Coordinates of C-alpha atoms in Angstrom, one line a residue:
X23 CA 94.0 128.5 -63.7
X24 CA 96.8 128.6 -61.2
X25 CA 97.0 132.4 -61.7
X26 CA 93.4 132.7 -60.8
X27 CA 94.1 130.7 -57.6
X28 CA 96.5 133.3 -56.2
X29 CA 96.6 134.0 -52.4
X30 CA 94.1 136.9 -52.6
X31 CA 91.5 134.9 -54.5
X32 CA 91.9 131.8 -52.4
X33 CA 91.3 133.9 -49.3
X34 CA 88.1 135.2 -50.8
X35 CA 87.1 131.7 -51.9
X36 CA 87.6 130.3 -48.4
X37 CA 85.6 133.1 -46.9
X38 CA 82.8 132.1 -49.2
X39 CA 83.3 128.4 -48.4
X40 CA 83.0 129.2 -44.7
X41 CA 79.8 131.1 -45.4
X42 CA 78.3 128.2 -47.4
X43 CA 79.2 125.7 -44.7
X44 CA 77.5 128.0 -42.0
X45 CA 74.4 128.2 -44.2
X46 CA 74.4 124.5 -44.8
X47 CA 74.7 123.8 -41.0
X48 CA 72.0 126.4 -40.2
X49 CA 69.6 125.0 -42.8
X50 CA 70.2 121.3 -42.2
X51 CA 70.9 121.0 -38.5
X52 CA 68.9 124.1 -37.9
X53 CA 65.6 122.4 -38.3
X54 CA 66.8 119.6 -36.0
X55 CA 67.5 122.3 -33.3
X56 CA 64.2 124.0 -34.1
X57 CA 62.1 120.8 -33.7
X58 CA 63.8 120.0 -30.4
X59 CA 63.3 123.6 -29.2
X60 CA 59.5 123.5 -29.8
X61 CA 59.0 119.9 -28.7
X62 CA 57.0 120.8 -25.5
X63 CA 54.7 123.0 -27.5
X64 CA 53.8 120.9 -30.5
X65 CA 53.7 117.4 -28.9
X66 CA 51.5 116.8 -25.9
X67 CA 51.3 113.0 -25.7
X68 CA 54.1 110.5 -25.8
X69 CA 53.1 109.3 -29.3
X70 CA 53.0 112.9 -30.6
X71 CA 56.5 113.5 -29.1
X72 CA 57.7 110.3 -30.8
X73 CA 56.3 111.5 -34.1
X74 CA 58.2 114.8 -33.7
X75 CA 61.4 113.1 -32.7
X76 CA 61.2 110.5 -35.4
X77 CA 60.7 113.2 -38.1
X78 CA 64.4 114.2 -37.5
X79 CA 65.6 110.9 -36.1
X80 CA 66.9 109.3 -39.3
X81 CA 68.9 112.4 -40.4
X82 CA 70.0 114.4 -37.4
X83 CA 73.4 112.7 -37.2
X84 CA 74.1 113.4 -40.9
X85 CA 73.0 117.0 -40.5
X86 CA 75.7 117.6 -37.9
X87 CA 78.3 116.8 -40.6
X88 CA 77.9 120.4 -41.7
X89 CA 78.9 121.6 -38.2
X90 CA 82.0 119.4 -38.2
X91 CA 82.9 120.5 -41.7
X92 CA 82.5 124.2 -40.7
X93 CA 84.7 123.8 -37.6
X94 CA 87.3 121.8 -39.6
X95 CA 87.3 124.4 -42.4
X96 CA 87.8 127.3 -39.9
X97 CA 90.6 125.4 -38.1
X98 CA 92.5 124.6 -41.3
X99 CA 91.8 127.8 -43.4
X100 CA 91.7 130.4 -40.7
X101 CA 93.6 129.0 -37.6
X102 CA 94.0 132.4 -35.9
X103 CA 90.2 132.8 -36.0
X104 CA 89.7 129.3 -34.7
X105 CA 92.1 129.9 -31.8
X106 CA 90.7 133.3 -30.9
X107 CA 87.1 132.2 -31.1
X108 CA 87.5 129.2 -28.9
X109 CA 89.5 131.2 -26.4
X110 CA 87.2 134.1 -26.3
X111 CA 83.9 132.1 -26.4
X112 CA 85.3 129.1 -24.4
X113 CA 82.4 128.8 -21.9
X114 CA 79.8 129.6 -24.6
X115 CA 81.2 126.9 -26.8
X116 CA 81.4 124.5 -23.9
X117 CA 77.6 125.1 -23.3
X118 CA 77.0 124.3 -27.0
X119 CA 79.1 121.1 -26.9
X120 CA 77.3 119.9 -23.7
X121 CA 73.9 120.6 -25.4
X122 CA 75.0 118.8 -28.6
X123 CA 76.1 115.8 -26.5
X124 CA 72.9 115.8 -24.4
X125 CA 70.8 115.7 -27.6
X126 CA 71.9 112.3 -29.0
X127 CA 71.8 110.8 -25.5
X128 CA 68.2 112.0 -25.3
X129 CA 67.4 110.4 -28.6
X130 CA 68.8 107.1 -27.7
X131 CA 67.8 106.9 -24.0
X132 CA 64.2 108.2 -23.8
X133 CA 62.7 105.0 -25.2
X134 CA 64.8 102.6 -23.1
X135 CA 62.4 102.6 -20.2
X136 CA 58.6 102.8 -20.5
X137 CA 58.1 105.4 -17.7
X138 CA 56.5 108.8 -18.2
X139 CA 58.9 110.6 -15.8
X140 CA 62.0 109.0 -17.5
X141 CA 60.8 110.1 -20.9
X142 CA 59.8 113.6 -19.7
X143 CA 63.3 114.1 -18.3
X144 CA 64.9 113.2 -21.7
X145 CA 62.4 115.3 -23.6
X146 CA 63.6 118.2 -21.4
X147 CA 67.2 117.4 -22.4
X148 CA 66.2 117.5 -26.0
X149 CA 64.5 120.8 -25.5
X150 CA 67.6 122.2 -23.9
X151 CA 69.8 120.7 -26.6
X152 CA 67.7 122.6 -29.2
X153 CA 67.4 126.0 -27.4
X154 CA 70.9 126.5 -26.1
X155 CA 72.9 126.1 -29.3
X156 CA 70.4 128.3 -31.2
X157 CA 70.7 131.1 -28.7
X158 CA 74.5 130.8 -28.2
X159 CA 75.3 130.9 -31.9
X160 CA 73.3 134.1 -32.2
X161 CA 74.9 135.6 -29.1
X162 CA 78.3 134.9 -30.6
X163 CA 77.4 136.6 -33.9
X164 CA 76.1 139.6 -32.0
X165 CA 79.3 140.0 -30.1
X166 CA 81.3 140.1 -33.4
X167 CA 79.5 143.4 -34.3
X168 CA 80.4 144.9 -30.9
X169 CA 84.0 143.6 -30.9
X170 CA 85.6 141.0 -28.7
X171 CA 88.2 142.0 -26.0
X172 CA 91.4 140.3 -27.2
X173 CA 94.8 141.3 -28.4
X174 CA 98.2 139.8 -29.5
X175 CA 101.6 140.6 -28.1
X176 CA 104.7 141.1 -30.3
X177 CA 105.2 137.3 -30.4
X178 CA 101.6 136.8 -31.6
X179 CA 100.5 135.3 -28.3
X180 CA 96.8 135.7 -27.7
X181 CA 95.4 137.4 -24.7
X182 CA 91.6 137.5 -24.0
X183 CA 90.4 139.8 -21.2
X184 CA 86.6 139.3 -21.3
X185 CA 84.3 137.0 -19.4
X186 CA 81.3 134.8 -20.2
X187 CA 78.7 137.1 -18.7
X188 CA 80.0 140.1 -20.7
X189 CA 78.9 138.2 -23.8
X190 CA 75.3 138.3 -22.6
X191 CA 74.9 142.0 -23.4
X192 CA 71.5 143.4 -24.7
X193 CA 72.5 143.5 -28.4
X194 CA 74.0 140.0 -28.4
X195 CA 70.9 138.6 -26.6
X196 CA 68.7 140.3 -29.2
X197 CA 70.7 138.5 -32.0
X198 CA 70.3 135.3 -29.9
X199 CA 66.5 135.8 -30.2
X200 CA 66.8 136.3 -33.9
X201 CA 68.8 133.1 -34.2
X202 CA 66.4 131.1 -32.0
X203 CA 63.2 132.3 -33.8
X204 CA 64.8 131.7 -37.2
X205 CA 65.7 128.1 -36.3
X206 CA 62.3 127.5 -34.7
X207 CA 60.7 128.7 -37.9
X208 CA 62.9 126.3 -39.9
X209 CA 62.0 123.5 -37.6
X210 CA 58.3 124.3 -37.8
X211 CA 58.2 124.3 -41.6
X212 CA 60.0 121.0 -41.6
X213 CA 57.6 119.5 -39.0
X214 CA 54.7 120.7 -41.0
X215 CA 56.2 118.9 -44.0
X216 CA 57.0 115.6 -42.2
X217 CA 53.9 115.2 -40.0
X218 CA 50.1 115.5 -40.1
X219 CA 47.2 116.1 -37.7
X220 CA 47.6 117.9 -34.4
X221 CA 51.4 118.0 -34.5
X222 CA 51.5 119.6 -37.9
X223 CA 48.7 122.0 -36.9
X224 CA 50.5 123.1 -33.8
X225 CA 53.8 123.4 -35.8
X226 CA 52.0 125.9 -38.0
X227 CA 50.9 127.9 -35.0
X228 CA 54.4 128.0 -33.7
X229 CA 55.6 129.0 -37.1
X230 CA 53.3 132.1 -37.0
X231 CA 54.8 133.2 -33.7
X232 CA 58.4 132.5 -34.7
X233 CA 57.9 134.3 -38.0
X234 CA 56.6 137.4 -36.2
X235 CA 59.4 137.4 -33.6
X236 CA 62.0 136.9 -36.3
X237 CA 60.8 139.7 -38.5
X238 CA 60.5 142.2 -35.6
X239 CA 63.9 141.3 -34.0
X240 CA 65.7 141.1 -37.3
X241 CA 64.6 144.7 -38.2
X242 CA 65.4 146.0 -34.7
X243 CA 68.9 144.4 -34.9
X244 CA 69.4 145.9 -38.4
X245 CA 68.5 149.4 -37.1
X246 CA 70.7 148.9 -34.1
X247 CA 73.7 147.9 -36.2
X248 CA 73.1 150.7 -38.7
X249 CA 72.6 153.6 -36.3
X250 CA 73.2 152.5 -32.7
X251 CA 76.8 151.3 -32.7
X252 CA 80.1 152.1 -34.3
X253 CA 81.5 149.8 -37.0
X254 CA 85.1 148.8 -37.8
X255 CA 87.1 150.1 -40.7
X256 CA 90.6 149.3 -41.9
X257 CA 92.4 152.6 -42.3
X258 CA 95.8 151.4 -43.6
X259 CA 96.7 149.9 -47.0
X260 CA 96.0 146.2 -47.1
X261 CA 98.2 143.8 -49.2
X262 CA 95.9 140.8 -49.9
X263 CA 99.0 138.8 -51.0
X264 CA 101.0 139.3 -47.8
X265 CA 101.5 136.6 -45.1
X266 CA 99.0 136.7 -42.3
X267 CA 99.8 139.2 -39.6
X268 CA 96.9 140.9 -37.8
X269 CA 99.1 143.6 -36.3
X270 CA 100.3 144.8 -39.7
X271 CA 97.3 147.1 -40.3
X272 CA 95.5 149.9 -38.5
X273 CA 91.8 149.9 -37.7
X274 CA 89.4 152.6 -36.4
X275 CA 85.7 152.7 -35.5
X276 CA 83.2 154.9 -37.3
X277 CA 79.5 155.5 -36.9
X278 CA 77.5 153.5 -39.5
X279 CA 80.6 151.7 -40.7
X280 CA 78.8 148.4 -40.8
X281 CA 76.7 149.8 -43.6
X282 CA 79.7 150.7 -45.7
X283 CA 79.6 147.6 -47.9
X284 CA 75.9 148.1 -48.6
X285 CA 76.5 151.8 -49.5
X286 CA 79.4 150.8 -51.8
X287 CA 77.4 148.0 -53.4
X288 CA 73.6 148.4 -53.1
X289 CA 73.0 144.9 -54.6
X290 CA 73.9 143.5 -51.2
X291 CA 70.6 144.7 -49.8
X292 CA 69.1 141.7 -51.6
X293 CA 70.3 139.6 -48.6
X294 CA 68.2 141.2 -45.9
X295 CA 65.3 141.4 -48.3
X296 CA 65.6 137.6 -49.0
X297 CA 65.6 137.0 -45.2
X298 CA 62.5 139.0 -44.5
X299 CA 60.6 137.9 -47.7
X300 CA 61.5 134.3 -47.0
X301 CA 60.1 134.4 -43.5
X302 CA 56.8 136.0 -44.6
X303 CA 56.6 133.7 -47.6
X304 CA 57.1 130.6 -45.5
X305 CA 54.2 131.7 -43.2
X306 CA 51.9 132.2 -46.2
X307 CA 53.0 128.9 -47.8
X308 CA 52.5 126.9 -44.6
X309 CA 49.0 128.3 -44.3
X310 CA 48.4 127.3 -47.9
X311 CA 49.6 123.7 -47.2
X312 CA 52.5 124.1 -49.7
X313 CA 54.9 122.6 -47.2
X314 CA 57.8 121.9 -49.6
X315 CA 57.8 125.5 -50.8
X316 CA 57.5 126.7 -47.3
X317 CA 60.6 124.8 -46.2
X318 CA 62.5 126.2 -49.2
X319 CA 61.3 129.7 -48.3
X320 CA 62.3 129.3 -44.7
X321 CA 65.7 128.0 -45.8
X322 CA 66.1 131.2 -47.9
X323 CA 65.5 133.1 -44.7
X324 CA 68.4 131.3 -43.0
X325 CA 70.7 131.9 -46.0
X326 CA 69.7 135.5 -46.3
X327 CA 70.2 136.2 -42.6
X328 CA 73.7 134.7 -42.5
X329 CA 74.6 136.4 -45.8
X330 CA 73.4 139.7 -44.3
X331 CA 75.7 139.3 -41.3
X332 CA 78.7 138.2 -43.5
X333 CA 78.2 141.1 -45.9
X334 CA 78.1 143.6 -43.1
X335 CA 81.2 142.3 -41.3
X336 CA 83.3 141.8 -44.5
X337 CA 86.3 141.7 -44.5
X338 CA 86.3 141.3 -40.7
X339 CA 86.0 137.9 -39.0
X340 CA 86.4 139.0 -35.4
X341 CA 86.9 142.7 -34.5
X342 CA 88.8 143.4 -31.4
X343 CA 87.4 145.9 -28.9
X344 CA 90.6 145.9 -26.8
X345 CA 93.1 146.5 -29.6
X346 CA 91.5 147.7 -32.8
X347 CA 94.5 146.8 -34.9
X348 CA 94.5 143.2 -33.7
X349 CA 91.1 142.6 -35.3
X350 CA 91.0 139.5 -37.5
X351 CA 90.1 139.8 -41.1
X352 CA 90.2 137.3 -44.0
X353 CA 93.4 139.0 -45.2
X354 CA 95.4 138.4 -42.0
X355 CA 94.0 135.3 -40.3
X356 CA 94.3 132.7 -43.0
X357 CA 96.7 129.7 -43.5
X358 CA 99.4 129.7 -46.1
X359 CA 98.7 129.9 -49.8
X360 CA 99.8 126.2 -50.2
X361 CA 97.4 125.1 -47.5
X362 CA 94.5 126.9 -48.9
X363 CA 95.3 125.5 -52.4
X364 CA 95.4 121.9 -51.2
X365 CA 92.2 122.3 -49.2
X366 CA 90.5 124.0 -52.2
X367 CA 91.0 120.9 -54.5
X368 CA 90.1 118.5 -51.7
X369 CA 86.8 120.5 -51.2
X370 CA 86.0 120.3 -54.9
X371 CA 86.2 116.5 -54.6
X372 CA 84.5 115.8 -51.3
X373 CA 81.9 118.5 -50.9
X374 CA 79.8 117.3 -54.0
X375 CA 80.0 113.8 -52.6
X376 CA 78.6 114.9 -49.3
X377 CA 75.8 116.8 -51.0
X378 CA 74.9 113.9 -53.3
X379 CA 74.9 111.4 -50.4
X380 CA 72.8 113.8 -48.2
X381 CA 70.3 114.2 -51.1
X382 CA 70.0 110.5 -51.5
X383 CA 69.4 110.0 -47.8
X384 CA 66.5 112.5 -47.8
X385 CA 65.1 110.9 -50.9
X386 CA 65.1 107.5 -49.1
X387 CA 63.6 108.9 -46.0
X388 CA 60.9 111.0 -47.7
X389 CA 57.3 110.8 -46.6
X390 CA 55.4 111.7 -43.5
X391 CA 55.8 110.3 -40.0
X392 CA 52.4 109.5 -38.4
X393 CA 51.2 108.2 -35.1
X394 CA 50.1 104.9 -36.7
X395 CA 53.5 104.4 -38.2
X396 CA 55.2 105.1 -34.8
X397 CA 52.9 102.7 -33.0
X398 CA 53.4 99.9 -35.5
X399 CA 57.2 100.3 -35.4
X400 CA 57.7 100.9 -31.7
X401 CA 60.7 98.5 -31.6
X402 CA 62.7 100.2 -34.3
X403 CA 62.0 103.9 -33.7
X404 CA 62.9 106.4 -31.0

């Protein structure tokens, strides 16, 4: 077994682990963000807003574990990626953190004072806390395809020359819309599952719009990536067993290079197909009142979308537009073999425990949240 866990395979395994954790975060915390983002549109009275909020109230904190796990895994397994991403996307990440801080404050404070203006203010904070991370995460992914302006000197010191506003380019904003519509769709299917009456009906209407926006923008983004921009290609020999050194390779850009992995392995086209089919299937299933299947279908859309981006970028993590050779890949941005090995066995122990515990929590919290339930438990709910 130890031969199978050589440096090359461990790097591949941790690339897959990062993808799984991103999907876990987008699926689980994604519907929290989606519900918050559509709160003003699905809930018009205070009781309706409390129904929507309490549909995610018992589980949102646990869902953020996936975000913490993902950040921790990147920090430990790919420290160069972590350092470069948080340097290059510093203000963007700061906005995300502020939004993620505002959200729990909104949950806990909105019901402290029985005043419509007080609650409306915190409802606005919840809305912002849902929209901002969803858009910023998409903008960040979009900029990876375009390349990020950073480089390293001979002592491996990082230099980032871009600015926050440069991140808000047309393609990145388009991917931000893809991300927002995808997570709103995820939130709408969850809200349809957990509520009834007007809230569930409006969630279904939002789902229809979000599905249409996602399908259109996802297809446009795919065409743009395939034919409207140059992709990155490693042009030198890569030793997957060598110590990490981003400057030890040469990289060039070529038209249509982001399609190279799909051309080499056509089975990868299953990922964008799953993304589109999942979105359309979720819409049909919501309309048919098959809410559990609709949520599963929407979750497949999330997984397919992230897998599509990962398969396109592989083996790149963060291409550099300033110095092509400094682009970060899974072969030259990872921790040592020993570190990846220790983390691998720790993950085998703790990740199943997290999945089991999360599954148990959702089983305990199953069932619908209704206005009558919220009114009769006003003292113990948000």
